[in-house]
One Martini backbone bead per residue (centre of mass of N, CA, C, O) as a GRO file, in nm:
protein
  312
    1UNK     BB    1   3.097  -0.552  -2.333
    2UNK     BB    2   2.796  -0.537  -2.375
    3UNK     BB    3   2.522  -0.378  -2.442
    4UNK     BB    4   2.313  -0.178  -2.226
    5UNK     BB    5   1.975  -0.177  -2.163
    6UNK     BB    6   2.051   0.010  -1.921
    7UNK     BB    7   2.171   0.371  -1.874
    8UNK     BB    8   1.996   0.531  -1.670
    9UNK     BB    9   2.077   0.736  -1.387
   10UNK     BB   10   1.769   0.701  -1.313
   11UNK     BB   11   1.664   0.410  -1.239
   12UNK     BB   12   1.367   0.176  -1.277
   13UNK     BB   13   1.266  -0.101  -1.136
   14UNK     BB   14   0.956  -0.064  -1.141
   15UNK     BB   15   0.942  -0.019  -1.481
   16UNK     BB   16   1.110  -0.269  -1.556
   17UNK     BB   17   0.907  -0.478  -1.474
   18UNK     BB   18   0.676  -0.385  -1.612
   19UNK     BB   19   0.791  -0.366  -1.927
   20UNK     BB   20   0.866  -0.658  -1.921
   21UNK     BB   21   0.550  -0.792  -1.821
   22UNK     BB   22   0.357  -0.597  -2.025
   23UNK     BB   23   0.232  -0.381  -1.900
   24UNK     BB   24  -0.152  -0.315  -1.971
   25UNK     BB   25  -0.395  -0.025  -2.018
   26UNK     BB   26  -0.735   0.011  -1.922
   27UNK     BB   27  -1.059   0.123  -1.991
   28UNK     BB   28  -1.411  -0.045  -1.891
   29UNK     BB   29  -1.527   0.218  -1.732
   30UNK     BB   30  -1.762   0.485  -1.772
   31UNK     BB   31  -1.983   0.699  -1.545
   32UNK     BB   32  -2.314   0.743  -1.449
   33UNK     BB   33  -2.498   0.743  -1.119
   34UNK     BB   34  -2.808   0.587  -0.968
   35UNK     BB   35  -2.940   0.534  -0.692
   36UNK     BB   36  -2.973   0.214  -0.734
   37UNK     BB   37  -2.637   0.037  -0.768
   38UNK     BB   38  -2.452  -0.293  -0.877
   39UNK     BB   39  -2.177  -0.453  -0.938
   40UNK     BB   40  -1.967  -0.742  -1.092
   41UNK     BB   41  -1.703  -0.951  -1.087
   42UNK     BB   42  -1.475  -1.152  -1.237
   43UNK     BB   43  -1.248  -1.332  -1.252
   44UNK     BB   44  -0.900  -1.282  -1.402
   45UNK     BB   45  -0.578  -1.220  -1.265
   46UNK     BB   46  -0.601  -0.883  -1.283
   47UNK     BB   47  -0.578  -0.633  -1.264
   48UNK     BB   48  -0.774  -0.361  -1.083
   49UNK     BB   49  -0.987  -0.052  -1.058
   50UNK     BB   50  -1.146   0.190  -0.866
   51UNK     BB   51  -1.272   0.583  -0.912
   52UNK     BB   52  -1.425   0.802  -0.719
   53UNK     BB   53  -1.478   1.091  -0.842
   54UNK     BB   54  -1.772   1.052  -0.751
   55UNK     BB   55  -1.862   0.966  -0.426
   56UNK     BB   56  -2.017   0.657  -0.233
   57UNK     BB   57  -1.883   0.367  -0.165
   58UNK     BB   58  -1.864  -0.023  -0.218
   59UNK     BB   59  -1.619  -0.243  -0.175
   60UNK     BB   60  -1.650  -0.662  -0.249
   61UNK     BB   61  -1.576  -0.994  -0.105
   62UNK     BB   62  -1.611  -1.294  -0.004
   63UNK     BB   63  -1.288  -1.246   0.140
   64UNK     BB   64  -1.428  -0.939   0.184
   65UNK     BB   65  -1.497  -0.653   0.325
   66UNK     BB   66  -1.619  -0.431   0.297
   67UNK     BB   67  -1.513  -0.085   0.168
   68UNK     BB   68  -1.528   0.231   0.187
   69UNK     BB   69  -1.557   0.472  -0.050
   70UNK     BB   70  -1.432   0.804  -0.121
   71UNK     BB   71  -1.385   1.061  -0.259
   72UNK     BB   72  -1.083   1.005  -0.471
   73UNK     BB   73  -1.126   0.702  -0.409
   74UNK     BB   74  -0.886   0.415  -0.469
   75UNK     BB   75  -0.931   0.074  -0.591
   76UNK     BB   76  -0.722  -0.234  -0.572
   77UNK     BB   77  -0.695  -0.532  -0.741
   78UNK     BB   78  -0.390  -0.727  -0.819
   79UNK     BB   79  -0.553  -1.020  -0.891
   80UNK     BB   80  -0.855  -1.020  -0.996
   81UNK     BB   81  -1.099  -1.071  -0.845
   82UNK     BB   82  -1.345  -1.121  -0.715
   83UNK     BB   83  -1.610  -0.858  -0.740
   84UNK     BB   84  -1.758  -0.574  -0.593
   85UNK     BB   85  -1.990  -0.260  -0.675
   86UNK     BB   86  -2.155  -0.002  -0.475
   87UNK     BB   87  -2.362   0.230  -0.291
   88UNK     BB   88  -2.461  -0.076  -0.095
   89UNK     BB   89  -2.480  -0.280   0.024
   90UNK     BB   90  -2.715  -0.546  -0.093
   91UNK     BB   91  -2.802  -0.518  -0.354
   92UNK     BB   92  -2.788  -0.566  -0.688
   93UNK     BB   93  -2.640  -0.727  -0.959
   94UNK     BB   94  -2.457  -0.642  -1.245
   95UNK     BB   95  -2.246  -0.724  -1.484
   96UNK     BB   96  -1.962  -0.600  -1.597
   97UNK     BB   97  -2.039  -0.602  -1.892
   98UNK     BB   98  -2.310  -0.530  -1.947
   99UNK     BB   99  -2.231  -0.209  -1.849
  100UNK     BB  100  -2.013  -0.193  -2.091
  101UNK     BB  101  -2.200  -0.210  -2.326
  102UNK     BB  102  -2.380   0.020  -2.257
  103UNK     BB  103  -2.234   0.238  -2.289
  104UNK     BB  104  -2.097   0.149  -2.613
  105UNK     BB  105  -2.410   0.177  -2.617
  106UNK     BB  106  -2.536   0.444  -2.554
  107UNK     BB  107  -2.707   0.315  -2.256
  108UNK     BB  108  -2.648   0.354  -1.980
  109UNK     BB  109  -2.700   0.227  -1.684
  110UNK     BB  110  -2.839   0.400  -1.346
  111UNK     BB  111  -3.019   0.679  -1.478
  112UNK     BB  112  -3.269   0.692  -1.248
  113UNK     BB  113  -3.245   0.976  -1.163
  114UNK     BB  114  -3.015   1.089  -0.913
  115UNK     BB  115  -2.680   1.163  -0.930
  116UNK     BB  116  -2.446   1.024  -0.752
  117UNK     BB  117  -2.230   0.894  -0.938
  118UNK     BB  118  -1.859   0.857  -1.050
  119UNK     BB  119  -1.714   0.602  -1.264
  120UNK     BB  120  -1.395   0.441  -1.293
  121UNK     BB  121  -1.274   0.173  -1.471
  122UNK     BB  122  -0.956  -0.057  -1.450
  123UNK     BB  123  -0.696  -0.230  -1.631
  124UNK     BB  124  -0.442  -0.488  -1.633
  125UNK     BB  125  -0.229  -0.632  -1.798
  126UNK     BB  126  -0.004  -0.942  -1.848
  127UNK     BB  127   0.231  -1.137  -1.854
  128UNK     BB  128   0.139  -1.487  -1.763
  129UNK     BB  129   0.419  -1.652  -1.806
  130UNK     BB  130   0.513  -1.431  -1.592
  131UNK     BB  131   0.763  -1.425  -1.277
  132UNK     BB  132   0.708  -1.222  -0.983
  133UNK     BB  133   0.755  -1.122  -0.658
  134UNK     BB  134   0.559  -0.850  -0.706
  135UNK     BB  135   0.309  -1.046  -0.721
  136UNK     BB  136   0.282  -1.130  -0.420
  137UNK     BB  137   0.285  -0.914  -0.261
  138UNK     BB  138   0.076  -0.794  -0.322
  139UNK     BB  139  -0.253  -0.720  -0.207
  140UNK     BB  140  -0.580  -0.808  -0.265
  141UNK     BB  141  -0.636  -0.483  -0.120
  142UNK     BB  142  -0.597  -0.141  -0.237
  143UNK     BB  143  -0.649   0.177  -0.037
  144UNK     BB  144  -0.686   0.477  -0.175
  145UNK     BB  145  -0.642   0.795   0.026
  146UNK     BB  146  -0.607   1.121   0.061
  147UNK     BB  147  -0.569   1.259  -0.203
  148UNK     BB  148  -0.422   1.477  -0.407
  149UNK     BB  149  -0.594   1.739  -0.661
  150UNK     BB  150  -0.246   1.795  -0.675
  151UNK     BB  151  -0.137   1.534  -0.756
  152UNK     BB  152   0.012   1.292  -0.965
  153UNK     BB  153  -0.225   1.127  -0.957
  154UNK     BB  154  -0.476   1.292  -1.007
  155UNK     BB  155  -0.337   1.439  -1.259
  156UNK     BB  156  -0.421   1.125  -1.438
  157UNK     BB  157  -0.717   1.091  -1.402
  158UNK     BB  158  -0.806   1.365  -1.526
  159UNK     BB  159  -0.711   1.275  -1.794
  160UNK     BB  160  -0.839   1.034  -1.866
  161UNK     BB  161  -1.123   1.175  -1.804
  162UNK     BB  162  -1.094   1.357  -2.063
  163UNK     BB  163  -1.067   1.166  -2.264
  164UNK     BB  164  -1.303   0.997  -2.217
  165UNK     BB  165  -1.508   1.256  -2.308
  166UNK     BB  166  -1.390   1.298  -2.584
  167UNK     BB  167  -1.454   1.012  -2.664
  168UNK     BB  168  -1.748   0.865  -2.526
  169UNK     BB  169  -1.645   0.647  -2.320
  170UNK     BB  170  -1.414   0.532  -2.494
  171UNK     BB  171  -1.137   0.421  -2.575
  172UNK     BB  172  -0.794   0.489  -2.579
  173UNK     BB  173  -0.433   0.505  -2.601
  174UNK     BB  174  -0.435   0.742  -2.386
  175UNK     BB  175  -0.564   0.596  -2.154
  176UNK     BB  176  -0.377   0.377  -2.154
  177UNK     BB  177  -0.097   0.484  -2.115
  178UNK     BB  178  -0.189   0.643  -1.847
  179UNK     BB  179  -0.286   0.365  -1.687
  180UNK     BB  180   0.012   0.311  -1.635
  181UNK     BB  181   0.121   0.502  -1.508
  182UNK     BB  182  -0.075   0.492  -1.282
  183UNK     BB  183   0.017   0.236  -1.158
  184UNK     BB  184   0.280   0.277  -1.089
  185UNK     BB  185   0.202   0.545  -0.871
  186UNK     BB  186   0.044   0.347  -0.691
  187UNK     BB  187   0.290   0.164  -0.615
  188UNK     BB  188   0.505   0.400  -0.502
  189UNK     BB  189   0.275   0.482  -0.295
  190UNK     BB  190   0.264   0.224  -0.127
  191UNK     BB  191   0.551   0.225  -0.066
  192UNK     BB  192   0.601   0.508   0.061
  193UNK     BB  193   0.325   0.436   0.283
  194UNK     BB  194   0.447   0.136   0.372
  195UNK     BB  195   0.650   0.013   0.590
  196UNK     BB  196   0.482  -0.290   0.639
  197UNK     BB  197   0.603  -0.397   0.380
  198UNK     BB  198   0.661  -0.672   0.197
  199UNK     BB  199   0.849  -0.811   0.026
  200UNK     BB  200   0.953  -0.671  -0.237
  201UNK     BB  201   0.850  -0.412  -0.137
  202UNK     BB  202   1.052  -0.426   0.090
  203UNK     BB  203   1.309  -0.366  -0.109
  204UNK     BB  204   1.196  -0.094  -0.210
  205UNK     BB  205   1.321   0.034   0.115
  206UNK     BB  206   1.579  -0.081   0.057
  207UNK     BB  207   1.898   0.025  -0.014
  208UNK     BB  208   2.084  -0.184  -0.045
  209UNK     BB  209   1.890  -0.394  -0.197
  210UNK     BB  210   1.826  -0.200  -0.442
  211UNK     BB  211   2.102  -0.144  -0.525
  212UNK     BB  212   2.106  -0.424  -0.644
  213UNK     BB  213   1.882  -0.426  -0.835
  214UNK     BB  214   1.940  -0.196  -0.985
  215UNK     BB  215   2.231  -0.352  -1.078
  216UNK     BB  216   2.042  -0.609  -1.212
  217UNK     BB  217   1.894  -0.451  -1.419
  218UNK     BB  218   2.123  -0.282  -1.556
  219UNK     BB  219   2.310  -0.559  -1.588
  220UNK     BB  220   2.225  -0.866  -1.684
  221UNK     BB  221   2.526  -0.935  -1.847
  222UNK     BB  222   2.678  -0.953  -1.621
  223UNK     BB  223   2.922  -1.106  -1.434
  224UNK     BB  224   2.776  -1.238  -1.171
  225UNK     BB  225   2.892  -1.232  -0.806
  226UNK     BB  226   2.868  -1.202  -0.490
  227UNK     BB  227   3.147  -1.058  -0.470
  228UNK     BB  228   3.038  -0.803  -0.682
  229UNK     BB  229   2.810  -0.726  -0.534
  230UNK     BB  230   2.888  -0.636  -0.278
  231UNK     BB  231   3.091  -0.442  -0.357
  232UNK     BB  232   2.872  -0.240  -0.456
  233UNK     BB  233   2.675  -0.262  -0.198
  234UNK     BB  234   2.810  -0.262   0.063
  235UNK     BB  235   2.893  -0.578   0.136
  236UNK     BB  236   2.879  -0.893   0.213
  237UNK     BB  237   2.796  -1.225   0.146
  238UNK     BB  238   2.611  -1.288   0.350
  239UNK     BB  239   2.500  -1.070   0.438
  240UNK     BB  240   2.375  -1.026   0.088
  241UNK     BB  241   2.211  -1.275   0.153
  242UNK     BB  242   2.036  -1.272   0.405
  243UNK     BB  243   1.890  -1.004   0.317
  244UNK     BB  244   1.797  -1.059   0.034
  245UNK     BB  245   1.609  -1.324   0.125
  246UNK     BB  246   1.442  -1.192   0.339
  247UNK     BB  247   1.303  -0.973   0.109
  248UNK     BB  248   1.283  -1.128  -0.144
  249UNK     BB  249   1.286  -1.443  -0.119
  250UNK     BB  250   1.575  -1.464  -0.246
  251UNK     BB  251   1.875  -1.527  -0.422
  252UNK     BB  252   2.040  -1.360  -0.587
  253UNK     BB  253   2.141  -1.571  -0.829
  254UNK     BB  254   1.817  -1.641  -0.868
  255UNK     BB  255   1.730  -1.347  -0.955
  256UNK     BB  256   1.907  -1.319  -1.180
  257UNK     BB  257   1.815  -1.622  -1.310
  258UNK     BB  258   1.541  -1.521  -1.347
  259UNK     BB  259   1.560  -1.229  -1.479
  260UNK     BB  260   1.694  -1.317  -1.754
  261UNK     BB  261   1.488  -1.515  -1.878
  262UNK     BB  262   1.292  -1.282  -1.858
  263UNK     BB  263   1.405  -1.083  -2.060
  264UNK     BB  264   1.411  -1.278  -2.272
  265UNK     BB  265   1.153  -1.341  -2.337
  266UNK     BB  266   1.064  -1.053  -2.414
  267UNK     BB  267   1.251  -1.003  -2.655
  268UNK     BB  268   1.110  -1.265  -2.821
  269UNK     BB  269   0.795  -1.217  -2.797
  270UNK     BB  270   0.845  -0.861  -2.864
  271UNK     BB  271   1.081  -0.901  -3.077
  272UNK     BB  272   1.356  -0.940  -3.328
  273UNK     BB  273   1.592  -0.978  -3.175
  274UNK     BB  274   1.861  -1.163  -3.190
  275UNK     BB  275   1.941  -1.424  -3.003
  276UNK     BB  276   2.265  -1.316  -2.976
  277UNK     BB  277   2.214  -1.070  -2.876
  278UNK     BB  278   2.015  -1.159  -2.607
  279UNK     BB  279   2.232  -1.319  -2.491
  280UNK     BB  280   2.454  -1.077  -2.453
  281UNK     BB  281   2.179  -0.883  -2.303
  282UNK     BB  282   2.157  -1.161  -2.071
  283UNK     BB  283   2.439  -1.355  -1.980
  284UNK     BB  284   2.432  -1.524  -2.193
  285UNK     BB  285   2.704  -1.699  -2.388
  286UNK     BB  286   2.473  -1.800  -2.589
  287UNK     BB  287   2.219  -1.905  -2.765
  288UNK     BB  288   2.233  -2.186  -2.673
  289UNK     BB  289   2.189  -2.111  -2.379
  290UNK     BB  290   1.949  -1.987  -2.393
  291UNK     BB  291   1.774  -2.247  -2.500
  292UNK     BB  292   1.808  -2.412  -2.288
  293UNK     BB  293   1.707  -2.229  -2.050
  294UNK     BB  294   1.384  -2.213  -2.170
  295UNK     BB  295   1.313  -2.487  -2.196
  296UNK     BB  296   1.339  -2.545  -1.875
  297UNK     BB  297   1.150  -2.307  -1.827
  298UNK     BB  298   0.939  -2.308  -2.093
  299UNK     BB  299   0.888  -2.557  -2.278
  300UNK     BB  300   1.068  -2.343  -2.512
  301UNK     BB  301   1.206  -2.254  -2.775
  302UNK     BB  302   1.290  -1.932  -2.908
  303UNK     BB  303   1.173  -2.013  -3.175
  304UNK     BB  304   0.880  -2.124  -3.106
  305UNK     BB  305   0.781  -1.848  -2.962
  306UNK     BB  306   0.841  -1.689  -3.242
  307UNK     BB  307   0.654  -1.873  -3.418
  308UNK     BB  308   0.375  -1.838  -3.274
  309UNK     BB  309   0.375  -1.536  -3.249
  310UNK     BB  310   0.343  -1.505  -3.625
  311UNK     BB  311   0.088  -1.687  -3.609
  312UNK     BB  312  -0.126  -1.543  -3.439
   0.00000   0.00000   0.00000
């Protein structure tokens, strides 16, 4: 059997999927504000989140209600919709480039009279050639309130939030890292404190399900079929097809093959690793079947995006 992507006994299916899609985090602004003050964003299509460190703010967009966040909450658009964020609704608002501008000439913009806010904002980039059920999942907007001030999220926020005064609120490697940390956690703690979370979320709070999944992510080499993974999480081929179908809502082998070609994606597009390599530790047969399977998923053979990313 070929080497093992994926060898550690605490496997972690949703940091595989995030490191697989090239979640990469950082922060685009950190200020101290003094009301009245305003900010807008425009669609980007990528995670973003704003955390109020003090004070009580409102974000909204057009297709959603204001939401008052109170000091130490986080909110996260996970589509990174267009969206607005002020001390009140109905503010006046400065675009958010604007706002990021003045910050890094040293020059930030809501300055005039008593600080009301201190706010800092960050986005995740990812992969968009992929695409994973778990991107589907995610709600509009998520609001995380009473964080504990010594719990595993709020001491990566502070860690951030020291970095960049260290910084001079300019981004840093470190910032950006502790960012994607930040995005796992945020997610982790999503799915555990909602139980009436939907597809892909809900697959992570399935046992059995998961037990799959975690199976299917550490060994992508592996001749999966039916029959070897039911017997593995301990399901009939019918449970595990029905089970699987409604929470993951794709069938366990399209879930694989979609899986696998991502995987390859991933190892092509950023790393150097020989495509025979890549085809024995993602379950395809030979390089030659890596590349047709690429080609129909991709309209581009492994050579072709290889050869783009070193031109770029």
């Amino acid at each position: 059997m070929p080497e093992r992507l994926n060898q550690e006994p605490n496997f972690d299916v949703l940091g595989d999927i995030l490191e697989t899609l090239r979640f990469r985090g950082s922060v685009f602004f950190r200020s101290d504000l003094a009301a009245p003050w305003g900010i807008s964003l425009t669609d980007m299509g990528i995670p973003r989140f704003h955390i109020m460190l003090s004070g009580e703010c409102f974000v909204g967009s057009d297709a959603q209600q204001p939401v008052k966040a109170e000091e130490t909450d986080i909110i996260m658009l996970p589509t990174g919709n267009s969206h607005w964020i002020a001390d009140m609704p109905d503010r006046e608002l400065i675009p958010s480039t604007q706002a990021g501008e003045a910050c890094e000439l040293g020059n930030p913009l809501f300055q005039e009279g008593e600080i009301t806010n201190r706010l800092m904002c960050g986005m995740v980039h990812y992969d968009q050639g992929a695409s994973h059920p778990i991107l589907d999942a995610l709600p509009e907007m998520m609001h995380f309130s009473m964080l504990a001030s010594n719990g595993p999220i709020w001491s990566v926020v502070n860690l951030i939030d020291i970095e960049m005064q260290g910084n001079r609120d300019r981004g840093s490697r470190i910032a950006d890292r502790l960012t994607e940390v930040l995005f796992l956690q945020l997610l982790n703690h999503f799915v555990r404190e909602n139980e009436g979370a939907t597809g892909f979320l809900a697959a992570l709070r399935d046992r059995r399900v998961y037990r799959a999944l975690t199976l299917i992510h550490q060994e992508p080499e592996f001749n999966w079929s039916l029959t070897s993974l039911g017997e593995r999480v301990g399901m009939s081929k019918a449970t595990l097809v029905r089970r699987f179908q409604d929470v993951v809502g794709v069938s366990p082998m399209s879930y694989i093959s979609d899986w696998r070609i991502m995987k390859a994606h991933s190892l092509v597009k950023y790393t150097a690793t020989p495509f025979e390599h890549i085809a024995d530790a993602t379950g395809f047969a030979s390089a030659r079947t890596l590349s047709r399977a690429f080609q129909r998923h991709y309209g581009c053979t492994p050579s072709e995006l290889r050869r783009s990313q070193n031109d770029a």
